[in-house]
Amino acid sequence: MNRAAIEELYDYDGWAWERLAESVQLLPQGTFERPAKGSGWPSLRNVLGHIAHGYHIWLSRVDAAGPPTFDSADADWAAIDDYYADVRTRFRAYLESLSDAELQADRDVPTWEGQVLRYTPAEVLSHILVHARAHHGDLYTLYHQLELDVDMPLLDYRYYVDSRR
Amino acid sequence: MDRATIEELFDYTGWAWEQIGAALAPRGPEIITTDGPTSGWPALWDCLRHVSIGYDFWASSMDGRPAIEFDKAPPDWSALNDYHQRARKRLHERLILLDDVALATPREVETITGPGAYTPAQLFFNALWHDRGHHGDINTLLYQHGIPDDNWPWIEFRAFINNKRGYNE
């Protein structure tokens, strides 16, 4: 993806998170942390923490900011929301630090178990944003499994387009 | 979104669909139709069909022809895959027909929430992003069927890049 596409998806992901934040704050106390029967996550907290952690994990592999320091396992919504804001700021700073040529230039990126593969920063940043999108499906499932009276927000891209007009 | 990004998302979602099919094939036909405990879909068939209908709906919306007849198809992977591929092909053919100016020119279209003005580029991306948004549902359903996560299709965007680059991670 080029810079414009990454920036638009970055903006989309922030918009989607804001919609989720509005919804989460309407939930009855304890719902955010409550495990859903039949869910592997098992709670909304785990999915939202995982989305934010996805930013941190992959940014740490390209911007040399160090290993993860936040554990969302016992965090409340406010802490996860702050964490998300922090990693988003890091994402923006890293993207802006790169020229267009650097954004599309291969570099060594550590992956798992000491393996190093060649990726462009654009590929890593795209991966972070595409990763977040997949977990919207898990959230829809959890809203159903938790039998919530609060609707899961509609996060289709065209609603984002509408919101930016 | 520009043409190159849309084409990349077409490639990515097509590759991901193939991985999903390959992961489901050894499980037998009932994996598609068996309801997941506590799932709202409730079966993989319903979720995968919904993803495919998304392509069909937006292709029909853009080319003005009726959606593909599908409701009478049997609930199995072969029929679903055939429908999915035809709907995506139809949408992609529309992309090829449009030049870059037309791709970025807003037009009025009917949606499930009423008429709206969108560029074709926005609608193509919407259909592809909709597909990606349901990958999490698919993994959740596989979990509910008791399939361990190391047998789930690895359909992260990075795995797609690995495939293009020839990496075997």
Coordinates of C-alpha atoms in Angstrom, one line a residue:
Chain A
M1 CA 0.0 0.0 0.0
N2 CA 1.1 3.6 -0.6
R3 CA 1.2 6.3 2.0
A4 CA -2.2 7.7 1.1
A5 CA -3.9 4.3 1.5
I6 CA -2.1 3.7 4.9
E7 CA -3.2 7.1 6.1
E8 CA -6.8 6.5 5.1
L9 CA -6.8 3.0 6.8
Y10 CA -5.2 4.6 9.9
D11 CA -7.9 7.2 10.0
Y12 CA -10.6 4.5 9.4
D13 CA -9.2 2.4 12.3
G14 CA -9.3 5.4 14.6
W15 CA -12.9 6.1 13.6
A16 CA -13.9 2.5 14.2
W17 CA -12.3 2.6 17.7
E18 CA -14.2 5.7 18.5
R19 CA -17.5 4.0 17.5
L20 CA -16.5 1.0 19.7
A21 CA -15.6 3.4 22.6
E22 CA -19.1 5.0 22.4
S23 CA -20.7 1.5 22.6
V24 CA -18.4 0.1 25.3
Q25 CA -19.2 3.0 27.6
L26 CA -22.9 2.2 27.4
L27 CA -22.4 -1.4 28.6
P28 CA -23.5 -2.3 32.1
Q29 CA -20.7 -2.4 34.7
G30 CA -18.6 -5.6 34.5
T31 CA -19.7 -6.5 30.9
F32 CA -16.4 -5.4 29.4
E33 CA -14.4 -7.9 31.4
R34 CA -17.1 -10.7 31.5
P35 CA -16.1 -13.9 29.6
A36 CA -18.7 -15.0 27.0
K37 CA -19.6 -18.7 27.0
G38 CA -18.2 -20.4 24.0
S39 CA -15.7 -17.6 23.2
G40 CA -12.0 -18.2 22.9
W41 CA -11.0 -14.7 23.7
P42 CA -12.9 -14.8 26.1
S43 CA -14.1 -11.1 26.7
L44 CA -14.4 -7.8 24.9
R45 CA -11.4 -6.6 26.9
N46 CA -9.2 -9.3 25.4
V47 CA -10.1 -8.5 21.8
L48 CA -9.7 -4.7 22.2
G49 CA -6.5 -5.1 24.1
H50 CA -5.3 -7.5 21.4
I51 CA -6.0 -4.9 18.6
A52 CA -4.0 -2.3 20.5
H53 CA -1.3 -4.8 21.2
G54 CA -1.0 -5.6 17.5
Y55 CA 0.1 -2.0 16.9
H56 CA 2.7 -2.2 19.7
I57 CA 4.1 -5.6 18.7
W58 CA 4.8 -4.7 15.1
L59 CA 5.8 -1.1 15.7
S60 CA 8.4 -2.4 18.2
R61 CA 9.9 -4.4 15.4
V62 CA 10.5 -1.5 13.1
D63 CA 10.8 1.7 15.2
A64 CA 13.2 0.3 17.9
A65 CA 11.0 1.5 20.7
G66 CA 11.5 -1.7 22.8
P67 CA 9.5 -4.7 23.9
P68 CA 5.8 -4.5 25.1
T69 CA 5.3 -3.0 28.5
F70 CA 1.5 -3.1 28.8
D71 CA -0.5 -6.1 29.9
S72 CA -4.2 -5.8 29.0
A73 CA -5.2 -9.0 30.8
D74 CA -6.5 -7.2 33.9
A75 CA -6.9 -3.7 32.4
D76 CA -10.1 -1.6 32.4
W77 CA -11.5 0.1 29.4
A78 CA -9.8 3.5 30.3
A79 CA -6.4 1.9 30.4
I80 CA -6.8 0.0 27.1
D81 CA -8.1 3.2 25.5
D82 CA -5.1 5.1 26.7
Y83 CA -2.8 2.3 25.4
Y84 CA -4.5 2.4 22.0
A85 CA -4.0 6.2 21.9
D86 CA -0.3 5.8 22.7
V87 CA 0.4 3.2 20.1
R88 CA -1.5 5.2 17.5
T89 CA 0.7 8.2 18.3
R90 CA 3.7 6.0 17.7
F91 CA 2.3 4.7 14.5
R92 CA 1.8 8.2 13.2
A93 CA 5.2 9.4 14.3
Y94 CA 6.9 6.4 12.6
L95 CA 5.0 6.9 9.4
E96 CA 5.8 10.6 9.3
S97 CA 9.5 9.8 9.9
L98 CA 9.8 7.9 6.7
S99 CA 10.2 9.3 3.2
D100 CA 8.1 7.7 0.4
A101 CA 11.2 5.8 -0.7
E102 CA 11.9 4.6 2.8
L103 CA 8.3 3.5 3.2
Q104 CA 8.6 1.2 0.3
A105 CA 12.2 0.0 0.9
D106 CA 12.9 -3.5 2.2
R107 CA 14.5 -3.8 5.6
D108 CA 15.2 -6.6 8.1
V109 CA 12.2 -7.2 10.4
P110 CA 12.4 -9.7 13.3
T111 CA 9.3 -11.9 13.4
W112 CA 9.0 -14.9 15.8
E113 CA 11.6 -17.1 17.5
G114 CA 14.5 -15.1 16.3
Q115 CA 13.6 -15.2 12.6
V116 CA 14.3 -12.2 10.5
L117 CA 12.5 -11.5 7.2
R118 CA 12.6 -8.7 4.7
Y119 CA 9.5 -6.4 4.6
T120 CA 8.9 -2.8 3.7
P121 CA 7.6 -0.5 6.4
A122 CA 4.5 -0.1 4.3
E123 CA 3.9 -3.8 4.5
V124 CA 4.3 -3.8 8.3
L125 CA 2.1 -0.8 8.8
S126 CA -0.6 -2.2 6.5
H127 CA -0.4 -5.5 8.4
I128 CA -1.2 -3.7 11.6
L129 CA -4.3 -2.0 10.1
V130 CA -5.6 -5.1 8.3
H131 CA -5.1 -7.1 11.5
A132 CA -7.4 -4.7 13.4
R133 CA -10.1 -5.0 10.9
A134 CA -10.4 -8.8 11.2
H135 CA -11.1 -8.6 14.9
H136 CA -14.2 -6.5 14.3
G137 CA -15.8 -9.9 13.4
D138 CA -14.8 -11.3 16.8
L139 CA -16.4 -8.3 18.5
Y140 CA -19.7 -8.8 16.6
T141 CA -19.7 -12.4 17.8
L142 CA -19.0 -11.4 21.4
Y143 CA -21.8 -8.8 21.4
H144 CA -24.1 -11.6 20.3
Q145 CA -22.7 -14.1 22.8
L146 CA -22.9 -11.7 25.7
E147 CA -26.6 -11.0 24.8
L148 CA -26.1 -7.3 25.1
D149 CA -28.9 -4.8 24.8
V150 CA -26.3 -2.3 23.3
D151 CA -25.9 -2.6 19.5
M152 CA -22.5 -3.3 18.1
P153 CA -21.7 -0.2 15.9
L154 CA -21.7 -0.7 12.2
L155 CA -18.1 -0.5 11.0
D156 CA -18.4 -0.9 7.3
Y157 CA -16.0 1.3 5.3
R158 CA -18.9 3.2 3.6
Y159 CA -20.1 4.4 7.0
Y160 CA -16.7 5.8 7.6
V161 CA -16.8 7.5 4.2
D162 CA -20.2 9.0 5.2
S163 CA -18.7 10.2 8.5
R164 CA -15.9 12.1 6.8
R165 CA -18.2 14.2 4.6
Chain B
M1 CA -8.5 4.4 -2.3
D2 CA -6.4 4.0 -5.5
R3 CA -6.6 1.2 -8.0
A4 CA -3.4 -0.4 -6.8
T5 CA -4.7 -0.7 -3.3
I6 CA -8.0 -2.1 -4.5
E7 CA -6.2 -4.7 -6.7
E8 CA -4.0 -5.6 -3.7
L9 CA -7.1 -6.2 -1.5
F10 CA -8.7 -8.2 -4.3
D11 CA -5.6 -10.4 -4.4
Y12 CA -5.4 -10.7 -0.6
T13 CA -9.0 -11.6 0.0
G14 CA -8.9 -14.1 -2.9
W15 CA -5.9 -15.7 -1.4
A16 CA -7.5 -15.7 2.1
W17 CA -10.6 -17.4 0.7
E18 CA -8.5 -20.2 -0.8
Q19 CA -6.8 -20.7 2.6
I20 CA -10.2 -21.0 4.3
G21 CA -11.3 -23.5 1.7
A22 CA -8.1 -25.5 2.2
A23 CA -8.6 -25.5 6.0
L24 CA -12.2 -26.6 5.7
A25 CA -11.8 -29.4 3.1
P26 CA -10.3 -32.1 5.3
R27 CA -13.1 -31.5 7.9
G28 CA -15.9 -33.0 5.7
P29 CA -19.0 -31.3 4.5
E30 CA -20.7 -31.0 7.9
I31 CA -18.2 -28.4 9.1
I32 CA -19.9 -25.9 6.8
T33 CA -23.5 -26.6 8.0
T34 CA -23.1 -27.4 11.7
D35 CA -24.2 -24.6 14.0
G36 CA -21.5 -23.2 16.2
P37 CA -22.6 -23.3 19.9
T38 CA -23.7 -19.7 20.9
S39 CA -22.9 -18.4 17.4
G40 CA -25.4 -15.9 16.0
W41 CA -24.7 -16.9 12.4
P42 CA -25.1 -19.8 13.4
A43 CA -23.0 -21.9 10.9
L44 CA -19.9 -21.2 8.8
W45 CA -22.2 -21.6 5.8
D46 CA -24.2 -18.5 6.9
C47 CA -21.1 -16.4 7.5
L48 CA -19.3 -17.4 4.3
R49 CA -22.5 -17.0 2.3
H50 CA -22.9 -13.5 3.8
V51 CA -19.4 -12.6 2.7
S52 CA -20.1 -13.8 -0.8
I53 CA -23.4 -12.0 -1.0
G54 CA -21.5 -8.8 -0.2
Y55 CA -19.6 -9.1 -3.4
D56 CA -22.7 -10.0 -5.4
F57 CA -24.7 -7.0 -3.9
W58 CA -22.1 -4.4 -4.8
A59 CA -21.4 -5.9 -8.2
S60 CA -25.1 -5.6 -8.9
S61 CA -25.3 -2.1 -7.5
M62 CA -22.5 -1.0 -9.8
D63 CA -23.3 -2.7 -13.1
G64 CA -27.1 -2.4 -12.7
R65 CA -27.8 -6.0 -13.5
P66 CA -29.7 -8.3 -11.0
A67 CA -27.7 -10.2 -8.4
I68 CA -26.7 -13.8 -9.2
E69 CA -29.4 -16.4 -8.3
F70 CA -28.0 -18.4 -5.4
D71 CA -30.6 -19.3 -2.8
K72 CA -31.4 -22.7 -4.3
A73 CA -27.8 -23.8 -4.2
P74 CA -27.0 -26.7 -1.8
P75 CA -25.2 -25.7 1.4
D76 CA -21.8 -27.1 0.4
W77 CA -18.3 -25.6 -0.2
S78 CA -18.3 -26.4 -3.9
A79 CA -21.6 -24.4 -4.6
L80 CA -20.5 -21.6 -2.3
N81 CA -17.1 -21.3 -3.9
D82 CA -18.6 -21.2 -7.4
Y83 CA -20.9 -18.4 -6.3
H84 CA -18.2 -16.6 -4.5
Q85 CA -15.8 -16.7 -7.5
R86 CA -18.5 -15.6 -9.9
A87 CA -19.5 -12.6 -7.8
R88 CA -15.9 -11.5 -7.3
K89 CA -15.2 -11.9 -11.0
R90 CA -18.1 -9.8 -11.9
L91 CA -17.0 -7.1 -9.4
H92 CA -13.5 -7.2 -10.7
E93 CA -14.6 -7.0 -14.3
R94 CA -16.3 -3.8 -13.4
L95 CA -13.1 -2.4 -11.9
I96 CA -11.2 -3.2 -15.1
L97 CA -13.9 -1.4 -17.2
L98 CA -13.5 1.9 -15.3
D99 CA -10.6 4.3 -16.0
D100 CA -9.1 6.2 -13.1
V101 CA -11.3 9.2 -13.5
A102 CA -14.5 7.1 -13.5
L103 CA -13.1 5.2 -10.5
A104 CA -12.9 8.4 -8.5
T105 CA -16.2 10.0 -9.7
P106 CA -19.1 9.8 -7.2
R107 CA -22.4 8.4 -8.4
E108 CA -25.7 7.7 -6.7
V109 CA -26.2 4.0 -5.7
E110 CA -28.9 2.1 -3.8
T111 CA -27.7 0.6 -0.5
I112 CA -29.5 -1.3 2.2
T113 CA -29.9 2.0 4.1
G114 CA -31.2 4.0 1.1
P115 CA -29.6 5.9 -1.8
G116 CA -26.1 7.3 -1.3
A117 CA -23.3 8.9 -3.4
Y118 CA -20.0 7.1 -3.5
T119 CA -17.2 6.7 -5.9
P120 CA -16.7 3.3 -7.4
A121 CA -13.4 3.1 -5.7
Q122 CA -15.1 3.5 -2.3
L123 CA -17.6 0.8 -3.2
F124 CA -15.0 -1.7 -4.3
F125 CA -13.0 -1.1 -1.2
N126 CA -16.1 -1.4 0.9
A127 CA -16.9 -4.8 -0.5
L128 CA -13.3 -6.1 0.1
W129 CA -13.0 -4.6 3.6
H130 CA -16.4 -6.2 4.4
D131 CA -14.9 -9.6 3.6
R132 CA -11.9 -9.0 5.8
G133 CA -14.1 -7.8 8.6
H134 CA -15.6 -11.3 8.8
H135 CA -12.4 -13.3 9.1
G136 CA -12.6 -13.0 12.8
D137 CA -16.1 -14.6 12.8
I138 CA -14.7 -17.5 10.8
N139 CA -11.9 -18.1 13.4
T140 CA -14.5 -17.8 16.2
L141 CA -16.7 -20.5 14.5
L142 CA -13.7 -22.8 14.0
Y143 CA -12.9 -22.4 17.8
Q144 CA -16.5 -23.3 18.6
H145 CA -16.2 -26.4 16.5
G146 CA -13.3 -27.4 18.7
I147 CA -10.7 -27.0 15.9
P148 CA -7.3 -26.0 17.5
D149 CA -5.9 -22.6 16.3
D150 CA -2.9 -24.2 14.7
N151 CA -5.3 -25.8 12.3
W152 CA -7.0 -22.5 11.4
P153 CA -6.2 -20.8 8.1
W154 CA -3.4 -18.3 8.7
I155 CA -4.9 -15.4 6.8
E156 CA -3.1 -12.4 8.2
F157 CA -2.0 -9.8 5.7
R158 CA 1.6 -10.6 6.5
A159 CA 1.0 -14.3 5.6
F160 CA -0.3 -13.1 2.3
I161 CA 2.9 -11.0 1.9
N162 CA 5.0 -14.0 2.8
N163 CA 3.2 -16.0 0.1
K164 CA 4.0 -13.3 -2.5
R165 CA 7.6 -13.1 -1.4
G166 CA 8.0 -16.9 -1.3
Y167 CA 8.7 -17.0 2.5
N168 CA 7.9 -20.2 4.3
E169 CA 7.6 -19.0 7.9

